Short mmCIF file of C-alpha atoms and ligand atoms in Angstrom, two decimals:
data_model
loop_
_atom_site.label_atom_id
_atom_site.label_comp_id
_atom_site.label_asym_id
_atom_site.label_seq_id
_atom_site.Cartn_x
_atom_site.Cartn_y
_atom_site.Cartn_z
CA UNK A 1 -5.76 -3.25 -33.41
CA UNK A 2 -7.20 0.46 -34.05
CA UNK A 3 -5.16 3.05 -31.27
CA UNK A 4 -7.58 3.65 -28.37
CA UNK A 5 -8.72 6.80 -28.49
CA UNK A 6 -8.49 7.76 -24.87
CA UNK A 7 -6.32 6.39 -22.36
CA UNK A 8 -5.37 6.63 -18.84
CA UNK A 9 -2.93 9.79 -17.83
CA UNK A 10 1.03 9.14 -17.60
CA UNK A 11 1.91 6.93 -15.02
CA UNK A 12 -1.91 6.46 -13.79
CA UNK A 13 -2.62 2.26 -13.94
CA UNK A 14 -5.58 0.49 -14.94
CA UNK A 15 -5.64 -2.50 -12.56
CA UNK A 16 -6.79 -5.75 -14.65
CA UNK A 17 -9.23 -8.49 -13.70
CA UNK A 18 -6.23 -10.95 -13.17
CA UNK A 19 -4.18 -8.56 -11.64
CA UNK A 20 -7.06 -7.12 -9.42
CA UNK A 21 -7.13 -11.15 -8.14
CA UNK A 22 -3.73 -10.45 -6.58
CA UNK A 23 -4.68 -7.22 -4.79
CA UNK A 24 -7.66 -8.74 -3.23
CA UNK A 25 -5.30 -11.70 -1.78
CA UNK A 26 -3.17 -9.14 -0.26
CA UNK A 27 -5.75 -6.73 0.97
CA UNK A 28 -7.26 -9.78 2.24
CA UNK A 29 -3.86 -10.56 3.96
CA UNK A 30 -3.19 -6.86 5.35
CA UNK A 31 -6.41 -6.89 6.87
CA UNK A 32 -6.51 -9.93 8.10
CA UNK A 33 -3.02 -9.08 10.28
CA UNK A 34 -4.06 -6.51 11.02
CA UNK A 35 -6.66 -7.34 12.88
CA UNK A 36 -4.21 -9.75 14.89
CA UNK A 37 -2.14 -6.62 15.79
CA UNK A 38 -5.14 -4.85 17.36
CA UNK A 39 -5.16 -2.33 14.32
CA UNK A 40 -8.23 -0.54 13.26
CA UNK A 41 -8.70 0.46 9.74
CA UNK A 42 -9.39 4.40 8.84
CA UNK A 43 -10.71 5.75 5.99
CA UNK A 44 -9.86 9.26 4.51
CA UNK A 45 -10.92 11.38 1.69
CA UNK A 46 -8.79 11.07 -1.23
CA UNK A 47 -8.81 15.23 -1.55
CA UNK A 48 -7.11 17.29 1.35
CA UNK A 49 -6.61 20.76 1.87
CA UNK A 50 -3.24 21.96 0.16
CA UNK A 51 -2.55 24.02 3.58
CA UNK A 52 -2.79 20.45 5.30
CA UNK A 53 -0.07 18.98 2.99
CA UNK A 54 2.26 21.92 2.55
CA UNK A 55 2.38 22.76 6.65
CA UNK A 56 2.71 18.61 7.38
CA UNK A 57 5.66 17.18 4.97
CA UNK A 58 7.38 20.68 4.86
CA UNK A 59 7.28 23.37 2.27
CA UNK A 60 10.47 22.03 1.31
CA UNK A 61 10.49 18.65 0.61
CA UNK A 62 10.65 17.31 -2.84
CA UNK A 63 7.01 15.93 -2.78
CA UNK A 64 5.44 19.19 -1.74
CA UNK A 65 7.97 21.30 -4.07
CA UNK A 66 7.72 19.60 -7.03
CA UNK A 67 4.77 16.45 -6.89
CA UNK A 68 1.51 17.08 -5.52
CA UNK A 69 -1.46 17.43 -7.91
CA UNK A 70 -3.13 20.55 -6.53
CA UNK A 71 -5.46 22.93 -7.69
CA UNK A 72 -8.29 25.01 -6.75
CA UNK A 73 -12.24 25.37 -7.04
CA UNK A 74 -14.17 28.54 -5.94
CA UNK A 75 -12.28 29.41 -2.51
CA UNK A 76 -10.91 25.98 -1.78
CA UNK A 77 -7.43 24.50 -2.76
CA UNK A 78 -7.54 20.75 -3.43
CA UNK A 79 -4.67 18.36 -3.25
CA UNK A 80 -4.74 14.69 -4.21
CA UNK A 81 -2.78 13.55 -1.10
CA UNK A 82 0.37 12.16 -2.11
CA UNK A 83 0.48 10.35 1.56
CA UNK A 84 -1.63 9.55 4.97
CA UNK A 85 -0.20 10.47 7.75
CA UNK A 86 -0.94 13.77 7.59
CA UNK A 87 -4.12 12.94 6.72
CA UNK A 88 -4.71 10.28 9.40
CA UNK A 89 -3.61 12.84 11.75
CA UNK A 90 -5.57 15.55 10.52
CA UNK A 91 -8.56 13.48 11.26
CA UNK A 92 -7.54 12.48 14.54
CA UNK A 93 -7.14 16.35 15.61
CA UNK A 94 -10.48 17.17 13.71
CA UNK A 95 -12.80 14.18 15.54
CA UNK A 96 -10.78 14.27 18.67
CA UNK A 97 -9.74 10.54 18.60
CA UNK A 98 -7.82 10.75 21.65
CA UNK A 99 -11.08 11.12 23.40
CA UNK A 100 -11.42 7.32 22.44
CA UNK A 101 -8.77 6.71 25.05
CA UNK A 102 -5.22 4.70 24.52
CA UNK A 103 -2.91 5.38 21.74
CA UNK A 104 -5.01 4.94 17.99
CA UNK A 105 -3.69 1.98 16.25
CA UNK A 106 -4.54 2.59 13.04
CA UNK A 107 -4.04 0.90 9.66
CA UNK A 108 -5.16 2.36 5.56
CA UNK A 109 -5.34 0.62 1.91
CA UNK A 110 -5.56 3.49 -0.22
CA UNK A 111 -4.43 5.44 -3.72
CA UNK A 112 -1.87 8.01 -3.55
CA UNK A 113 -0.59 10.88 -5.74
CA UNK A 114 2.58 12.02 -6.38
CA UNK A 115 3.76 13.76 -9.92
CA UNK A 116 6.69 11.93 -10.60
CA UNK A 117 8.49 10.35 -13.31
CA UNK A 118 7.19 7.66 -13.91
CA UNK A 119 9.24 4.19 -14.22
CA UNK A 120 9.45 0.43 -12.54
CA UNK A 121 8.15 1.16 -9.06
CA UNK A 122 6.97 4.64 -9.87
CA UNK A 123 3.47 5.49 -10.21
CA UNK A 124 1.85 9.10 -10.24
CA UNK A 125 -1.55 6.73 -8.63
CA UNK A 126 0.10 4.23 -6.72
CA UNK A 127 -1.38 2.59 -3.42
CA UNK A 128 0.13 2.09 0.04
CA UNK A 129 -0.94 0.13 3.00
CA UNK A 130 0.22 1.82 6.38
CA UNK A 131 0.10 2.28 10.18
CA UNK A 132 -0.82 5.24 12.25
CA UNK A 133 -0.13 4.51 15.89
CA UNK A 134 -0.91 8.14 17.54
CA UNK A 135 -0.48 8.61 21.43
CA UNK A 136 2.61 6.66 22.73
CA UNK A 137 6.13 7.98 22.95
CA UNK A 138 7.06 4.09 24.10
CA UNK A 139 9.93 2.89 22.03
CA UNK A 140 7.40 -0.59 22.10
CA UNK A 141 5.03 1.51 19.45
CA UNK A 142 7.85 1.94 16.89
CA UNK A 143 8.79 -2.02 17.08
CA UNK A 144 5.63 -3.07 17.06
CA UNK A 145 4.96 -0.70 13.83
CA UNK A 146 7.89 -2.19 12.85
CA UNK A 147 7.37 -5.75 13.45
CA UNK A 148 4.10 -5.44 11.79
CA UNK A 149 5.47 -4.32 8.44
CA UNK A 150 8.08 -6.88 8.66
CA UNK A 151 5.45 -9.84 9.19
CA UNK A 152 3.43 -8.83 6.48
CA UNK A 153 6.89 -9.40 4.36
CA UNK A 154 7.41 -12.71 5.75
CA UNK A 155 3.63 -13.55 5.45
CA UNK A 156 3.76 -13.09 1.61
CA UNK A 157 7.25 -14.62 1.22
CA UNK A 158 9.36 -12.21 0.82
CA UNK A 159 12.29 -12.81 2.79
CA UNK A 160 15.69 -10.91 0.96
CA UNK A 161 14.77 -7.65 2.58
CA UNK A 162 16.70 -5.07 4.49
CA UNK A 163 15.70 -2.97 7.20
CA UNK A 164 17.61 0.25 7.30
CA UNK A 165 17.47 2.15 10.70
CA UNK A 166 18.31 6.19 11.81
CA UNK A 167 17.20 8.41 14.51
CA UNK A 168 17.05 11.97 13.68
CA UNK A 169 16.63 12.66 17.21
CA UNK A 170 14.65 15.02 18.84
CA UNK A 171 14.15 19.16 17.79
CA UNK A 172 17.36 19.93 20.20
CA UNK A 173 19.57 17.21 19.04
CA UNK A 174 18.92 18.60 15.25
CA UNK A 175 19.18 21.98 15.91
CA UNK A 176 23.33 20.87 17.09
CA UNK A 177 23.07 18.91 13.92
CA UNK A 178 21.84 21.15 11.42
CA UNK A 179 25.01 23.19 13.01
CA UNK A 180 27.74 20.82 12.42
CA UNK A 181 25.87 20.12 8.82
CA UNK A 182 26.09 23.66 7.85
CA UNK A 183 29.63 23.91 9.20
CA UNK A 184 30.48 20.83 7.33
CA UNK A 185 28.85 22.53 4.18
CA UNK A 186 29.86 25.81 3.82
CA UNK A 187 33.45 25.55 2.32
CA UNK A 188 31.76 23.62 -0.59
CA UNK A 189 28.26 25.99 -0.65
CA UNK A 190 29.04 26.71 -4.35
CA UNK A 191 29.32 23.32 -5.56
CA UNK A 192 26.09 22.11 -4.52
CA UNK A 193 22.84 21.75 -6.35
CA UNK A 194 20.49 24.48 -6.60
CA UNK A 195 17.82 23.01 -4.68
CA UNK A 196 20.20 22.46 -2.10
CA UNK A 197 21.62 25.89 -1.99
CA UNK A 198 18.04 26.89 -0.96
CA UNK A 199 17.72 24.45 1.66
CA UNK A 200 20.91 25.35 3.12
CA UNK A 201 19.49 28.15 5.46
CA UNK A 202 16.28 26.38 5.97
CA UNK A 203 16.28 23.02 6.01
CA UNK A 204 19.86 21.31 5.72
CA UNK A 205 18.48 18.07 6.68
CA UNK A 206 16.65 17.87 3.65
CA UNK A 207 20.37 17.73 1.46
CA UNK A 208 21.26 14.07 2.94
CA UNK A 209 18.23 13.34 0.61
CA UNK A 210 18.95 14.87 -2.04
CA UNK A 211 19.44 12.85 -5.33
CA UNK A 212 21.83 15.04 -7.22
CA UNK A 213 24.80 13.72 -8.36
CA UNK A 214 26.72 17.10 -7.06
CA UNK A 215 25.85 17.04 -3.74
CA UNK A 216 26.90 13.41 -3.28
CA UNK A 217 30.48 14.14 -2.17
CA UNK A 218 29.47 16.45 0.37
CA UNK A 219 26.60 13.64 1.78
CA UNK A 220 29.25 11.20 2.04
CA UNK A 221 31.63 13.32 3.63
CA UNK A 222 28.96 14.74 6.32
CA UNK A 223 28.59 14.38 9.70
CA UNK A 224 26.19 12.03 10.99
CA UNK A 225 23.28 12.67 13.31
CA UNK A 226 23.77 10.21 15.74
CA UNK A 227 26.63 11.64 16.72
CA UNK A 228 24.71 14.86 17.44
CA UNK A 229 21.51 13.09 19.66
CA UNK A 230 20.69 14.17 22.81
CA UNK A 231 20.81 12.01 25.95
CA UNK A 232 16.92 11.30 25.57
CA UNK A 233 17.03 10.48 21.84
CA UNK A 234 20.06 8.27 22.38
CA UNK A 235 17.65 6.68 24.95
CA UNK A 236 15.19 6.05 22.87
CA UNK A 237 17.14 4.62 19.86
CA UNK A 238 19.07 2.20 21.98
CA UNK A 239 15.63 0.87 23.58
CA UNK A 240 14.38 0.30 19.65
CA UNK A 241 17.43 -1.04 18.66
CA UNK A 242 17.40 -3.66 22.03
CA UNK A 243 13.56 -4.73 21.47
CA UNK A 244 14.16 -5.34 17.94
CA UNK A 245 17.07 -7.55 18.67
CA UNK A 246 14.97 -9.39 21.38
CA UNK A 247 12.25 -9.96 18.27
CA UNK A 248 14.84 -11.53 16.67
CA UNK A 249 14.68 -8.64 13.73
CA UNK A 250 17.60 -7.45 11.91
CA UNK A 251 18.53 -4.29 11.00
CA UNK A 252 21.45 -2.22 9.49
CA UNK A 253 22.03 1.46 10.81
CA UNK A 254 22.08 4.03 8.20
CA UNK A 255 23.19 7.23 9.60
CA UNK A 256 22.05 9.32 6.34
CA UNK A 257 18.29 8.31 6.14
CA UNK A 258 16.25 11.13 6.86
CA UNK A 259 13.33 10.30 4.79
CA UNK A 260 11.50 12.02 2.29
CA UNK A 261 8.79 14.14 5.11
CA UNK A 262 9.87 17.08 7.67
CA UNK A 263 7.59 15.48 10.14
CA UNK A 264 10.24 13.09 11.44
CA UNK A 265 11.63 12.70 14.96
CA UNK A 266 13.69 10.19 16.58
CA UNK A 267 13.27 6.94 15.03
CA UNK A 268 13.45 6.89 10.95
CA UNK A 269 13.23 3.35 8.77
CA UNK A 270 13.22 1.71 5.34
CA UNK A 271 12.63 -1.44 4.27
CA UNK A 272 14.65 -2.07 0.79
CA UNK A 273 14.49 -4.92 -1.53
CA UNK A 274 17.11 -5.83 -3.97
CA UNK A 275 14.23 -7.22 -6.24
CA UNK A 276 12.98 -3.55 -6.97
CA UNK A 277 15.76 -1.92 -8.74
CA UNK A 278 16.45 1.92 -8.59
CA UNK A 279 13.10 2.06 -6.80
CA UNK A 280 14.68 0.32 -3.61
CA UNK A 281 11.77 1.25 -1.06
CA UNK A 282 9.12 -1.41 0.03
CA UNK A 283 8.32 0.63 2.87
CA UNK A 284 9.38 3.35 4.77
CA UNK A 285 8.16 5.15 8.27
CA UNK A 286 9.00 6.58 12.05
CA UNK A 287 8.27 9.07 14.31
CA UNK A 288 6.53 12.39 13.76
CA UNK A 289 6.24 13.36 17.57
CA UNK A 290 5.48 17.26 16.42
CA UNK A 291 2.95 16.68 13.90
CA UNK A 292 -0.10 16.43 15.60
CA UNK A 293 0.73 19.69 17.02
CA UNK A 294 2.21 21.33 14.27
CA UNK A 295 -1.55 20.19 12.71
CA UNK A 296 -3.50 21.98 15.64
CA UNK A 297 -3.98 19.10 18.41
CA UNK A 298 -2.32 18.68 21.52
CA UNK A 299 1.30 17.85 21.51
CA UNK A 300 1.04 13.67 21.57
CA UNK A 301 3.55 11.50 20.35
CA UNK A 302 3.17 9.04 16.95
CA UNK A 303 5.09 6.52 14.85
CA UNK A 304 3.87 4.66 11.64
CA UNK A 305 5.16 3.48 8.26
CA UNK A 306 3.69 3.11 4.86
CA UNK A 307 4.62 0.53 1.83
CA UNK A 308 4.28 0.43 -1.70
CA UNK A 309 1.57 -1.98 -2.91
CA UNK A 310 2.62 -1.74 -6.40
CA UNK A 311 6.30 -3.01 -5.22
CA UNK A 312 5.25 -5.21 -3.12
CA UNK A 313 3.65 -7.01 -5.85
CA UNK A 314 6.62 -6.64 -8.28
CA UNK A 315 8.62 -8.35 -5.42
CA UNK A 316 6.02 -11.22 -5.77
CA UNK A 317 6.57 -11.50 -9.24
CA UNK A 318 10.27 -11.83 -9.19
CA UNK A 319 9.67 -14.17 -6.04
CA UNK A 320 7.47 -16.34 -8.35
CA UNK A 321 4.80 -16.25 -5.16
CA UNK A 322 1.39 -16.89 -6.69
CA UNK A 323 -1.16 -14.81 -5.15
CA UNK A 324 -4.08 -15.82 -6.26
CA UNK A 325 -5.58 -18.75 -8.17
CA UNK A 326 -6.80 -18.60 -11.69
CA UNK A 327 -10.12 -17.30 -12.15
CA UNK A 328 -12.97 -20.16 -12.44
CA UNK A 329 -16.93 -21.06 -11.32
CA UNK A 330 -18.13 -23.52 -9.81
CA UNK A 331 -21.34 -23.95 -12.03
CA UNK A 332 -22.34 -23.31 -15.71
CA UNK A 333 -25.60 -23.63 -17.08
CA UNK A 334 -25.36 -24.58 -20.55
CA UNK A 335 -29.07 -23.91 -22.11
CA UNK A 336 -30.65 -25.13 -25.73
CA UNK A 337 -33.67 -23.17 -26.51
CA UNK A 338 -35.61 -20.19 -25.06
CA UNK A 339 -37.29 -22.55 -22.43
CA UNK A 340 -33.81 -23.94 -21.06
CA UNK A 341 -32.38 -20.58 -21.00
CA UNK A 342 -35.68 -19.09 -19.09
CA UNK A 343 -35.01 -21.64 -16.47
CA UNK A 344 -31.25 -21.22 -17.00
CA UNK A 345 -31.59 -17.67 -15.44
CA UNK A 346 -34.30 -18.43 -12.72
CA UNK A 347 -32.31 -21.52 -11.15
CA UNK A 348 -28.64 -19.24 -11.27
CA UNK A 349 -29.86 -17.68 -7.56
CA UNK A 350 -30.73 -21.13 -6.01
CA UNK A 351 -27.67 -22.28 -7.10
CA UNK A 352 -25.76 -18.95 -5.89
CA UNK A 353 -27.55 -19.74 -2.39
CA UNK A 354 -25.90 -22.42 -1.92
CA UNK A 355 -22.70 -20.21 -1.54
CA UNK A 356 -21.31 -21.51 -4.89
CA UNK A 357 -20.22 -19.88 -8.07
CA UNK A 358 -22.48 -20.17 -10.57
CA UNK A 359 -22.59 -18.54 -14.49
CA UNK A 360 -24.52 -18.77 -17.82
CA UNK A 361 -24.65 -18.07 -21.44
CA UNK A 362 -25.42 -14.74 -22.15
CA UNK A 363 -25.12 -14.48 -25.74
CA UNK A 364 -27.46 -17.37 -26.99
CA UNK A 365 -24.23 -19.31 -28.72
CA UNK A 366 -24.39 -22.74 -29.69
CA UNK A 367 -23.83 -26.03 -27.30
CA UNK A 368 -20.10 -26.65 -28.83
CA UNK A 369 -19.94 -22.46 -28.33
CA UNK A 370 -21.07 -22.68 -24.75
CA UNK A 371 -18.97 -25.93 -23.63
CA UNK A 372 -16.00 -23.88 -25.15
CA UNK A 373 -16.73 -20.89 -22.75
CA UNK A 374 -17.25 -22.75 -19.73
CA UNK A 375 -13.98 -24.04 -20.46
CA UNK A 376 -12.75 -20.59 -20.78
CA UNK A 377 -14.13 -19.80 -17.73
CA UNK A 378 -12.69 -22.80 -16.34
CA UNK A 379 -15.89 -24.10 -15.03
CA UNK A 380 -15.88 -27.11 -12.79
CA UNK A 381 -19.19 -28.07 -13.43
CA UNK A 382 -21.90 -27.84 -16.17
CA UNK A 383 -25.18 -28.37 -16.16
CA UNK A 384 -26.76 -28.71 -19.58
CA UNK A 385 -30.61 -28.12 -20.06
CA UNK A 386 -32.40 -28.39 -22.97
CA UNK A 387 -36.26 -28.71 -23.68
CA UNK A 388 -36.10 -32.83 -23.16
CA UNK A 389 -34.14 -32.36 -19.72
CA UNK A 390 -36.95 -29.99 -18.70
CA UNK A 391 -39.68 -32.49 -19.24
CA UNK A 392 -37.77 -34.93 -17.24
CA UNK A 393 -36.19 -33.51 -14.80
CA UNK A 394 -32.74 -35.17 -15.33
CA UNK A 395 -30.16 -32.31 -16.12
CA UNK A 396 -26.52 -33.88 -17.38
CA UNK A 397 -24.21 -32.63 -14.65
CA UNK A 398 -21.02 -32.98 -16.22
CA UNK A 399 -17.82 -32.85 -14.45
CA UNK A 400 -15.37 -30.38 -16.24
CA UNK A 401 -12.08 -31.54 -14.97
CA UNK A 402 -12.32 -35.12 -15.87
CA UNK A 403 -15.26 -35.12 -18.04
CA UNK A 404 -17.61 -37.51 -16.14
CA UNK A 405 -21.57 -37.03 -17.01
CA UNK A 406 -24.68 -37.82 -15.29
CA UNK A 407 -28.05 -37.88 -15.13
CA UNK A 408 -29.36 -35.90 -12.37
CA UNK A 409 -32.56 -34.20 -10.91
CA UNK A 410 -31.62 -30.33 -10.32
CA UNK A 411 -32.43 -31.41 -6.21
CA UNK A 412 -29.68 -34.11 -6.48
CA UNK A 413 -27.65 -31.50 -8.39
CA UNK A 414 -28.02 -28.87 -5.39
CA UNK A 415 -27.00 -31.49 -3.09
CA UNK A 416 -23.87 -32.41 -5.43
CA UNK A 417 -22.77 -28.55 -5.24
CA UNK A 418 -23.51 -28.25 -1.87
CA UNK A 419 -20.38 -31.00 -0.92
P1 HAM B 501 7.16 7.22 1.69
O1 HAM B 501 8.53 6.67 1.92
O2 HAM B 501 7.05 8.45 0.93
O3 HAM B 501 6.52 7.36 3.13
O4 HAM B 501 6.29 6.13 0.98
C1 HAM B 501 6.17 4.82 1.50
C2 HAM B 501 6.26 3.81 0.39
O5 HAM B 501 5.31 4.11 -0.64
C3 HAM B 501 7.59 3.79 -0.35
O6 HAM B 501 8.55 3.03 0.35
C4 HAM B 501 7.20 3.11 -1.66
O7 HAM B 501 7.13 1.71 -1.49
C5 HAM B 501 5.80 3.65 -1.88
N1 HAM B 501 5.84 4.75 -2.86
C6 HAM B 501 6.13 6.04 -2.62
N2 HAM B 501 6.05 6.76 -3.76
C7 HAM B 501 5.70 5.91 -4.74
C8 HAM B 501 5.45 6.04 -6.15
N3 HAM B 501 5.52 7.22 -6.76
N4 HAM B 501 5.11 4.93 -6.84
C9 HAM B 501 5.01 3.74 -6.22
N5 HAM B 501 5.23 3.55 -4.90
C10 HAM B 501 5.57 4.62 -4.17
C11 HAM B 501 5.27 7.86 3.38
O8 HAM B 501 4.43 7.99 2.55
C12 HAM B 501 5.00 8.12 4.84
N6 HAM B 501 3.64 8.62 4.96
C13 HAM B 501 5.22 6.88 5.64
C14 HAM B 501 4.91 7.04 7.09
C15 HAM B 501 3.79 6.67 7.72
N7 HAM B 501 5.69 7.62 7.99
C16 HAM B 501 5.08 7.63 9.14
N8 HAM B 501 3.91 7.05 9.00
#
């Protein structure tokens, strides 16, 4: 085959008739839960304002640093965003959902953007489903956000996961943290990373995350925030940790996850699969109880997660879970002759009324040509017209699967398609 001559930008995925089958099952599914959890689904732009993105996951993080596709047009910088909550809360400030009364419970299917390298897992498009549950500080939000990812797991079949659990407390308990990390840091300043050097000062939280192989020894070594949490935050971790006992949910505590976004606050979780390689992550989330603030609404409280759609599925795959059934159609016309095809394409909506499948020939091929597609198209039924079966009324309705034919009137047809 001749090299394409265009093709789609690194780490940017064409999704594939059979493959789109899948994401329609599970879009179906997400929905469909979500709806049982009381969850409303938002919609956002795809574009957001750069400002938006840098001021909500923190000038320093890795995504804002190094992976956002930004640029600019007249006056106006443009990012792709690379995530929703800021997004989700940006429109909640903006149309003043709060006015709607109770916390939001809010749910997104969407593409996402993030320049990275691309490999198994690891998409520069890639697509999460998540929750946005703005307007209750009531450890109950974070389990149920919790729960909900979690079901959606089980509801597929995936079973082998882990969910990893933190809190990063509130701004006081960090601020005694961020100490004791510094403290912990400084004999060993020159041996870490660059990047990390420069978050020192700023941001030391951000150097548990880091991924470079120098700074490892000092992560291990570090002290961990728990230790550091203030009598409320301690509060509020124990009450997540006791409800999600009571739900019958494991979990292990990982006192080094702090997540990839500044926004976080108390509670902080990932959901890791040992189907998914380096790429761990199915889903990851907590509390941002300072964003919508930080973002230019009233100070109110919010937890959420988001998951990887593309993972998910490649956890399917290893799972063997089939998501969707092969493609077929109910119905195929198969037509001889201009007359047969004429009616061919004037009885496909009668046929399509009846809430049924229904296809034709569109390339004026043979019988034997036709019989072969609608067994490509793994047809369960096909009617074959030709100018005699016109005259007569009596169309051969042949059963594809076991390759039954008979005689019918295209009335008694209707009425066989119908059942
Ligand atoms: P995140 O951990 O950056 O969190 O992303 C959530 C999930 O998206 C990851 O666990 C992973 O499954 C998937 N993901 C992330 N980057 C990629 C990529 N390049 N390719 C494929 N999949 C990817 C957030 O985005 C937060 N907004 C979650 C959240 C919601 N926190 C509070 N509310």
């Amino acid at each position: 085959m001749a090299q394409p001559k265009y093709s789609t930008h690194l780490g940017m995925v064409d999704i594939l008739p059979d493959d789109v089958r899948k994401w329609q099952f599970l879009e179906q599914l997400i929905r469909t839960e979500a709806e049982r959890f009381n969850l409303e689904e938002i919609r956002t732009p795809i574009m957001e304002q750069t400002e938006l993105i840098v001021r909500g996951l923190g000038q320093l993080t890795d995504i804002v640093s190094k992976e956002i596709f930004a640029f600019s047009r007249g006056d106006d910088n443009y990012v792709l965003r690379p995530e929703l909550t800021a997004p989700v809360v940006r429109a909640y400030v903006e149309h003043h959902l709060e006015q709607r009364g109770g916390s939001q419970k809010l749910y997104y299917i969407g593409p996402m953007f993030r320049a990275e390298r691309p490999q198994k897992g690891r998409q520069r498009q890639f697509h999460q489903f998540g929750v946005e549950v703005i307007g209750s500080d009531d450890p109950v939000a974070d389990v149920e956000v919790i729960a909900f990812m979690i079901h959606i797991y089980n509801k597929v079949g995936i079973k082998n996961t882990t969910l990893k659990l933190n809190s990063v407390g509130d701004p006081e308990s960090r601020d005694t943290y961020k100490k004791a990390l510094r403290e912990h840091l400084k004999p060993n300043f020159d041996e870490l990373s660059e990047i990390s050097k420069e978050r020192y000062e700023k941001n030391p939280l951000r150097i548990l995350d880091s991924k470079e192989e120098e700074d490892q020894p000092f992560i291990e070594s570090a002290p961990i925030i728990t230790d550091y949490l203030s009598e409320k935050s301690v509060h509020h971790y124990q009450k997540v940790k006791e409800y999600l006992t009571d739900l019958g949910i494991a979990f292990e505590e990982d006192p080094y996850l702090v997540r990839g976004m500044d926004y976080y606050t108390e509670t902080a979780f990932e959901l890791i699969s040992p189907d998914l390689g380096s790429q761990d992550a199915l889903a990851g989330g907590g509390r941002y109880d300072l964003l919508v603030e930080e973002i230019g609404g009233q100070p109110t409280p919010a937890v959420g997660f988001a998951a990887g759609m593309e993972r998910l599925l490649i956890a399917c795959d290893v799972h063997d879970i089939r998501l969707a059934d092969e493609k077929s159609v109910d119905a195929y016309i198969v037509t001889l002759g201009d007359a047969a095809r004429k009616w061919g394409l004037s009885h496909l909506p009668k046929i399509r009324s009846l809430g049924v499948s229904a296809t034709m020939d569109y390339k004026g091929r043979s019988m034997k040509a036709q019989m072969k597609d609608a067994n490509r198209e793994n047809a369960r039924y096909a009617i074959i017209v030709g100018d005699h079966e016109l005259e007569a009324d009596r169309f051969t309705f042949r059963d594809m699967e076991n390759s039954e034919e008979e005689a019918l009137s295209f009335s008694k047809i209707l009425g066989r398609l119908r059942n």
